[in-house]
Short mmCIF file of C-alpha atoms in Angstrom, two decimals:
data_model
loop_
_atom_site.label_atom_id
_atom_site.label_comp_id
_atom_site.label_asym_id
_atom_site.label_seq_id
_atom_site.Cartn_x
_atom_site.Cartn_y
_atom_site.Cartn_z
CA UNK A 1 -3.91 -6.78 18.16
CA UNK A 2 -2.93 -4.50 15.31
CA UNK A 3 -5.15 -3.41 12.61
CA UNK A 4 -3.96 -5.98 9.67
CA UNK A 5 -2.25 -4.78 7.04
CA UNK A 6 -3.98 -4.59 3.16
CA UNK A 7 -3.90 -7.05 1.29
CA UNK A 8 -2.80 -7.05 -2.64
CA UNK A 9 -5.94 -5.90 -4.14
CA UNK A 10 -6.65 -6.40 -7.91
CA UNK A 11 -5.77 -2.97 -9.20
CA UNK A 12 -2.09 -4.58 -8.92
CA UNK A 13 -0.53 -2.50 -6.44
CA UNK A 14 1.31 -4.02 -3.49
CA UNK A 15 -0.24 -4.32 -0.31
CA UNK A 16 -2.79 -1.71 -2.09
CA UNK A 17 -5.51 -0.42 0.16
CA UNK A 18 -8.53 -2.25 0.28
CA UNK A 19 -10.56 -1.19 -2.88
CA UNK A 20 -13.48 1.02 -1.99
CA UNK A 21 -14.54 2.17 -5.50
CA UNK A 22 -18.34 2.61 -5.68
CA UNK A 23 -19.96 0.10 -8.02
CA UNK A 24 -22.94 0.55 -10.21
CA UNK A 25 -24.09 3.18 -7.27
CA UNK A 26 -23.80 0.76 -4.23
CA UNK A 27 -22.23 1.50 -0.92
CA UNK A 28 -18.73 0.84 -1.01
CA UNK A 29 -17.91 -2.74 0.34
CA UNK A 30 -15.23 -5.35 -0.88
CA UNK A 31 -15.16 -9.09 -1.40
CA UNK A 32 -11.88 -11.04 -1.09
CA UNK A 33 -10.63 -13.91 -2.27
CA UNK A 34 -7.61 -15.46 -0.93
CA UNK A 35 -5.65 -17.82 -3.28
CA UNK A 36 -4.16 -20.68 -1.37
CA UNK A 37 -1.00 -23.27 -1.76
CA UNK A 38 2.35 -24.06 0.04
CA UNK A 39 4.96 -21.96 -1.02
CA UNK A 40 3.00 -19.16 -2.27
CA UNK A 41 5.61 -19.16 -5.46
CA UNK A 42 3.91 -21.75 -8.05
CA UNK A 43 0.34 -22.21 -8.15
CA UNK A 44 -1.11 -19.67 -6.13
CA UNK A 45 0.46 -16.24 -7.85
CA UNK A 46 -0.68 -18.13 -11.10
CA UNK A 47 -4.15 -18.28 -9.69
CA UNK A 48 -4.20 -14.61 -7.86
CA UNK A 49 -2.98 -13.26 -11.03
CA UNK A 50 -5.15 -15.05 -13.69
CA UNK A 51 -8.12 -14.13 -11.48
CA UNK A 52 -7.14 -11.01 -12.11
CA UNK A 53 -6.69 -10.89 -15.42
CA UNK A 54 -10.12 -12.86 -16.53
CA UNK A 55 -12.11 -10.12 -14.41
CA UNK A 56 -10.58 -7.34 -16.25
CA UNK A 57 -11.10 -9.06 -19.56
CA UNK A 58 -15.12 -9.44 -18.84
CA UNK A 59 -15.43 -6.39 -17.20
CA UNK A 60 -13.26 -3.94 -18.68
CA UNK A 61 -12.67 -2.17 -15.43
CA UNK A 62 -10.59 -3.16 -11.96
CA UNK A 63 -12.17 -2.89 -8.28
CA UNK A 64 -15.74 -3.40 -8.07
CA UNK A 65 -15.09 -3.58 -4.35
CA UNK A 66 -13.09 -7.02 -5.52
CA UNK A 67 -9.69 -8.00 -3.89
CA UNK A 68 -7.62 -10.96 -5.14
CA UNK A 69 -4.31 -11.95 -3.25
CA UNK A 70 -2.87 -15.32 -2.03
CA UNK A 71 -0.66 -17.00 0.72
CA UNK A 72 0.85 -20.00 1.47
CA UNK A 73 0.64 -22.54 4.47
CA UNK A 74 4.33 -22.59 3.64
CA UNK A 75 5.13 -19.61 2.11
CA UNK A 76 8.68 -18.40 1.20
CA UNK A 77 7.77 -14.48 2.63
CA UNK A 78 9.28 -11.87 0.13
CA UNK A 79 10.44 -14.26 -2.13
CA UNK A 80 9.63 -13.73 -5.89
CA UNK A 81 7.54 -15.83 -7.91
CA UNK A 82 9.08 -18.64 -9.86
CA UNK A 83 10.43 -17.82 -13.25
CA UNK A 84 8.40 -20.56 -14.82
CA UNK A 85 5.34 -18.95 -13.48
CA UNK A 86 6.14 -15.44 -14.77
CA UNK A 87 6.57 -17.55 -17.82
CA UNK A 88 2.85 -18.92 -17.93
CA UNK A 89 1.47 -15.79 -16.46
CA UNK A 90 2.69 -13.61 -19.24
CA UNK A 91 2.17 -16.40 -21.96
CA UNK A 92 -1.52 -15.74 -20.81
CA UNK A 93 -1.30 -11.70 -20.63
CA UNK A 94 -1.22 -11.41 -17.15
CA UNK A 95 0.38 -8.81 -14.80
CA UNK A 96 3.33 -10.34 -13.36
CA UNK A 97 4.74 -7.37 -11.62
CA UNK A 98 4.88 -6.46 -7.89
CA UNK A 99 4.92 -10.05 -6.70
CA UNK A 100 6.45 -11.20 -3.17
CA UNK A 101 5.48 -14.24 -1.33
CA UNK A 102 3.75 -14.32 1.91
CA UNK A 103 3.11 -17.16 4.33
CA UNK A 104 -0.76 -17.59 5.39
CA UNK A 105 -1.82 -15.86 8.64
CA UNK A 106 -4.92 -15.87 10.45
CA UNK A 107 -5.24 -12.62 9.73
CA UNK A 108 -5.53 -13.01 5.91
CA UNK A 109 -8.11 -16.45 7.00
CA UNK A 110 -9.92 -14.04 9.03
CA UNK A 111 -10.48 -11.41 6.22
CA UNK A 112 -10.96 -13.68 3.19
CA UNK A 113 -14.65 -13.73 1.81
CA UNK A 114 -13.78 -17.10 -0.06
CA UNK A 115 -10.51 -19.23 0.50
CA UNK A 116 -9.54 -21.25 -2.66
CA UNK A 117 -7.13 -23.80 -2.44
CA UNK A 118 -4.73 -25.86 -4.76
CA UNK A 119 -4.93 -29.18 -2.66
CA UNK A 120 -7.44 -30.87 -0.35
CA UNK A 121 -4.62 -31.08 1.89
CA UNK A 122 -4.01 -26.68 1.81
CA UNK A 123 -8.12 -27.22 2.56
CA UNK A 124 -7.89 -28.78 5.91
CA UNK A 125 -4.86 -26.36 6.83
CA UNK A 126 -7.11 -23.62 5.95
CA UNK A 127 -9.89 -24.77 7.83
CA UNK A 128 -7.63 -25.73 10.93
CA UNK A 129 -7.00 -22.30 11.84
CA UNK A 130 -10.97 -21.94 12.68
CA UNK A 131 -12.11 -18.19 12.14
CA UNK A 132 -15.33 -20.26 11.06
CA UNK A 133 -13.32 -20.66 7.67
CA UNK A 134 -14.88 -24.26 6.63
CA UNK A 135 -18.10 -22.80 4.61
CA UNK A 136 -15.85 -20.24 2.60
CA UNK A 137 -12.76 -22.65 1.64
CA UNK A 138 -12.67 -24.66 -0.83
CA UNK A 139 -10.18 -26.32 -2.91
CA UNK A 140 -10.22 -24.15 -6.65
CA UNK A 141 -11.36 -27.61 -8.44
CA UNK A 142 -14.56 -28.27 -6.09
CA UNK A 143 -15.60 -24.53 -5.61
CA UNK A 144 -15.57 -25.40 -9.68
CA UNK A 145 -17.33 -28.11 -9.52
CA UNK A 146 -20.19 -26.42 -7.40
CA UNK A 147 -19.94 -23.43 -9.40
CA UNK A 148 -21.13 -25.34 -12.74
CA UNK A 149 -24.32 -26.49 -10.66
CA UNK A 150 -25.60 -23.59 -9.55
CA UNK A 151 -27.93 -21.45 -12.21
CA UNK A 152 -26.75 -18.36 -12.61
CA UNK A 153 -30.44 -16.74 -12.90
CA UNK A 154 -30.26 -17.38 -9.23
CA UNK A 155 -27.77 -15.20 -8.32
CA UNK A 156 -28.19 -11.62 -8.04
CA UNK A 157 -27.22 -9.83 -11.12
CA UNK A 158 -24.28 -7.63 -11.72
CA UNK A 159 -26.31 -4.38 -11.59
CA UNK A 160 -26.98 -5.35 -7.88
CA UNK A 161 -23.36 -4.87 -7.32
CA UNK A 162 -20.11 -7.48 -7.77
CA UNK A 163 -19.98 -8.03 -4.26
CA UNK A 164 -23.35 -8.87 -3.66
CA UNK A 165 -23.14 -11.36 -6.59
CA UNK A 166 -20.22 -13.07 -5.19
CA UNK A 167 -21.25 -13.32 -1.42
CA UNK A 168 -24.41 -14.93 -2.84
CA UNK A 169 -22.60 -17.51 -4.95
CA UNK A 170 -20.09 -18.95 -2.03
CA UNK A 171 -23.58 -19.43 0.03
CA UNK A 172 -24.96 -21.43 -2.93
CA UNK A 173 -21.58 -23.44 -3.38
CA UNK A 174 -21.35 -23.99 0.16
CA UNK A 175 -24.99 -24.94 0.30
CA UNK A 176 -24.05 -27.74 -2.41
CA UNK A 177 -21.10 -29.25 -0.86
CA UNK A 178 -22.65 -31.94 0.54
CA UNK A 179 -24.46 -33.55 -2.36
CA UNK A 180 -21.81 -33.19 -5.11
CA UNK A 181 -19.18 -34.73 -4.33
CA UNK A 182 -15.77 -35.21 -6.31
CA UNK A 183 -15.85 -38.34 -8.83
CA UNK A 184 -12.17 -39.44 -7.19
CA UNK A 185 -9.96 -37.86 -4.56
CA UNK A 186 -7.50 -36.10 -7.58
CA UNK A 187 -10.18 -34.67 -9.09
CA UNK A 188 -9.88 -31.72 -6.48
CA UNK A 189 -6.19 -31.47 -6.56
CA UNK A 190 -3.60 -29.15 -8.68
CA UNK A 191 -0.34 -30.49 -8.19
CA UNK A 192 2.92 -28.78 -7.20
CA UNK A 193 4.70 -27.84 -10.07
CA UNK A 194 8.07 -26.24 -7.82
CA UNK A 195 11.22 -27.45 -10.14
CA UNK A 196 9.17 -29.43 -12.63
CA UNK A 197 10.25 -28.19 -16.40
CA UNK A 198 8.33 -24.98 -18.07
CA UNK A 199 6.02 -27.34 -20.16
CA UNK A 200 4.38 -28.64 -16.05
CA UNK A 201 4.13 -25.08 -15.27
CA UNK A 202 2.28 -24.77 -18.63
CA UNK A 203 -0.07 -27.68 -17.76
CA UNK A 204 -0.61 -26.97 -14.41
CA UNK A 205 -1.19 -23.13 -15.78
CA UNK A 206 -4.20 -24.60 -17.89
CA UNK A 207 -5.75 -26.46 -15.41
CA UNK A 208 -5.22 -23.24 -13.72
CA UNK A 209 -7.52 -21.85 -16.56
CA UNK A 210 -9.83 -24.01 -17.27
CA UNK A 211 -11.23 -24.29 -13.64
CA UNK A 212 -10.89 -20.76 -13.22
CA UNK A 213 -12.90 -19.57 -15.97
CA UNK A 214 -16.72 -20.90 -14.95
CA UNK A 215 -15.50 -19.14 -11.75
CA UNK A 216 -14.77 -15.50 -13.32
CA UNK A 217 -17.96 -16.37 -15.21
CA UNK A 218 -20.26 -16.55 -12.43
CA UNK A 219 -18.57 -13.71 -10.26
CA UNK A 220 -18.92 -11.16 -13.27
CA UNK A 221 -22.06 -13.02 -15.02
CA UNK A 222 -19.67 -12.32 -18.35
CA UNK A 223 -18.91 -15.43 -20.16
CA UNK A 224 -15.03 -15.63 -21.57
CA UNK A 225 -14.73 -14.03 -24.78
CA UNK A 226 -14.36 -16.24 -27.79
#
């Protein structure tokens, strides 16, 4: 089999190498996250991108051995992302340049540190393809919804390293899964917004957001700024 090929990282380039940069004088090492839904044209380039946009905000700086790119179990491959979510991208500041779609692979499952996905439904496919992928995918709302219950004095701190930090806090979600449980099956879903009107993308953009942002918060241990 050939060496895979690298992914998107979050300095924005495409197919960038895998970032290596040294961080806070740790060996150079990487943590991935792999952004999940069907046609890789909606909801997944709006959560790749505004994951990469809410680290740079806290941090100030791209890399810390992080990598943020996405698939889809249906993906249109090459295709460009949907106007309406350039629209909500740049309506939030975001980088919406260098975009084509891919379809998921095993090889990107078999890389990914932590699998996020828009549905329950993108779960299971995700966890289907084996690669012992069940105790790193989770669907964006529930990793969420684990996130908010874990203190963050338990994780290692940022000085320690952003991977570090992040490998811990999957372990700790994944550790949770079992005893908090969603309040209703929809709870853990973002819908498809493909050829709804701009003011869906713009909802599904904020949900988007708002579960996204206790995320970036406990990756960087940087709250939002106000």
């Amino acid at each position: 089999m050939t060496a895979p090929e690298a992914g998107r990282g979050i300095d924005g380039g495409e197919r960038a190498a895998e970032i290596t940069t040294t961080f806070v004088g740790l060996p150079r090492d990487s943590f991935r996250i792999l952004h999940v839904s069907t046609g890789n044209v909606c909801r997944s380039p709006i959560t790749e991108r505004l994951t990469r946009h809410f680290v740079h905000q806290r941090l100030g700086i791209l890399g810390g051995g992080l990598i943020v790119e996405s698939a889809g179990t249906w993906g249109h491959e090459g295709a460009p992302m949907e106007a309406h979510a350039e629209t909500v991208l740049a309506e939030y500041g975001a980088d919406v340049s260098g975009f084509t779609g891919r379809e998921l692979l095993d090889e990107h499952v078999i890389r990914a540190d932590l699998v996020l996905t828009a549905t329950r439904d993108h779960r299971a496919q995700v966890i289907s393809m084996g690669h012992s992928a069940g105790l790193r995918t989770f669907t964006l709302k529930e990793f969420t919804r684990l996130v908010n219950a874990i203190d963050p004095a338990t994780l290692p701190p940022l000085e320690d390293g952003l991977v570090m930090r992040a490998r811990a806090l999957v372990r700790a979600a994944a550790a949770l899964r079992g005893w908090l449980l969603a309040p209703t099956a929809e709870a853990d879903e973002v819908h498809d917004p493909y050829g709804a009107p701009l003011t869906f993308f713009r909802s599904i953009g904020d949900e988007i957001h708002q579960a996204l942002d206790p995320v970036v918060t406990a990756l960087t241990g940087v709250p939002a700024r106000t």
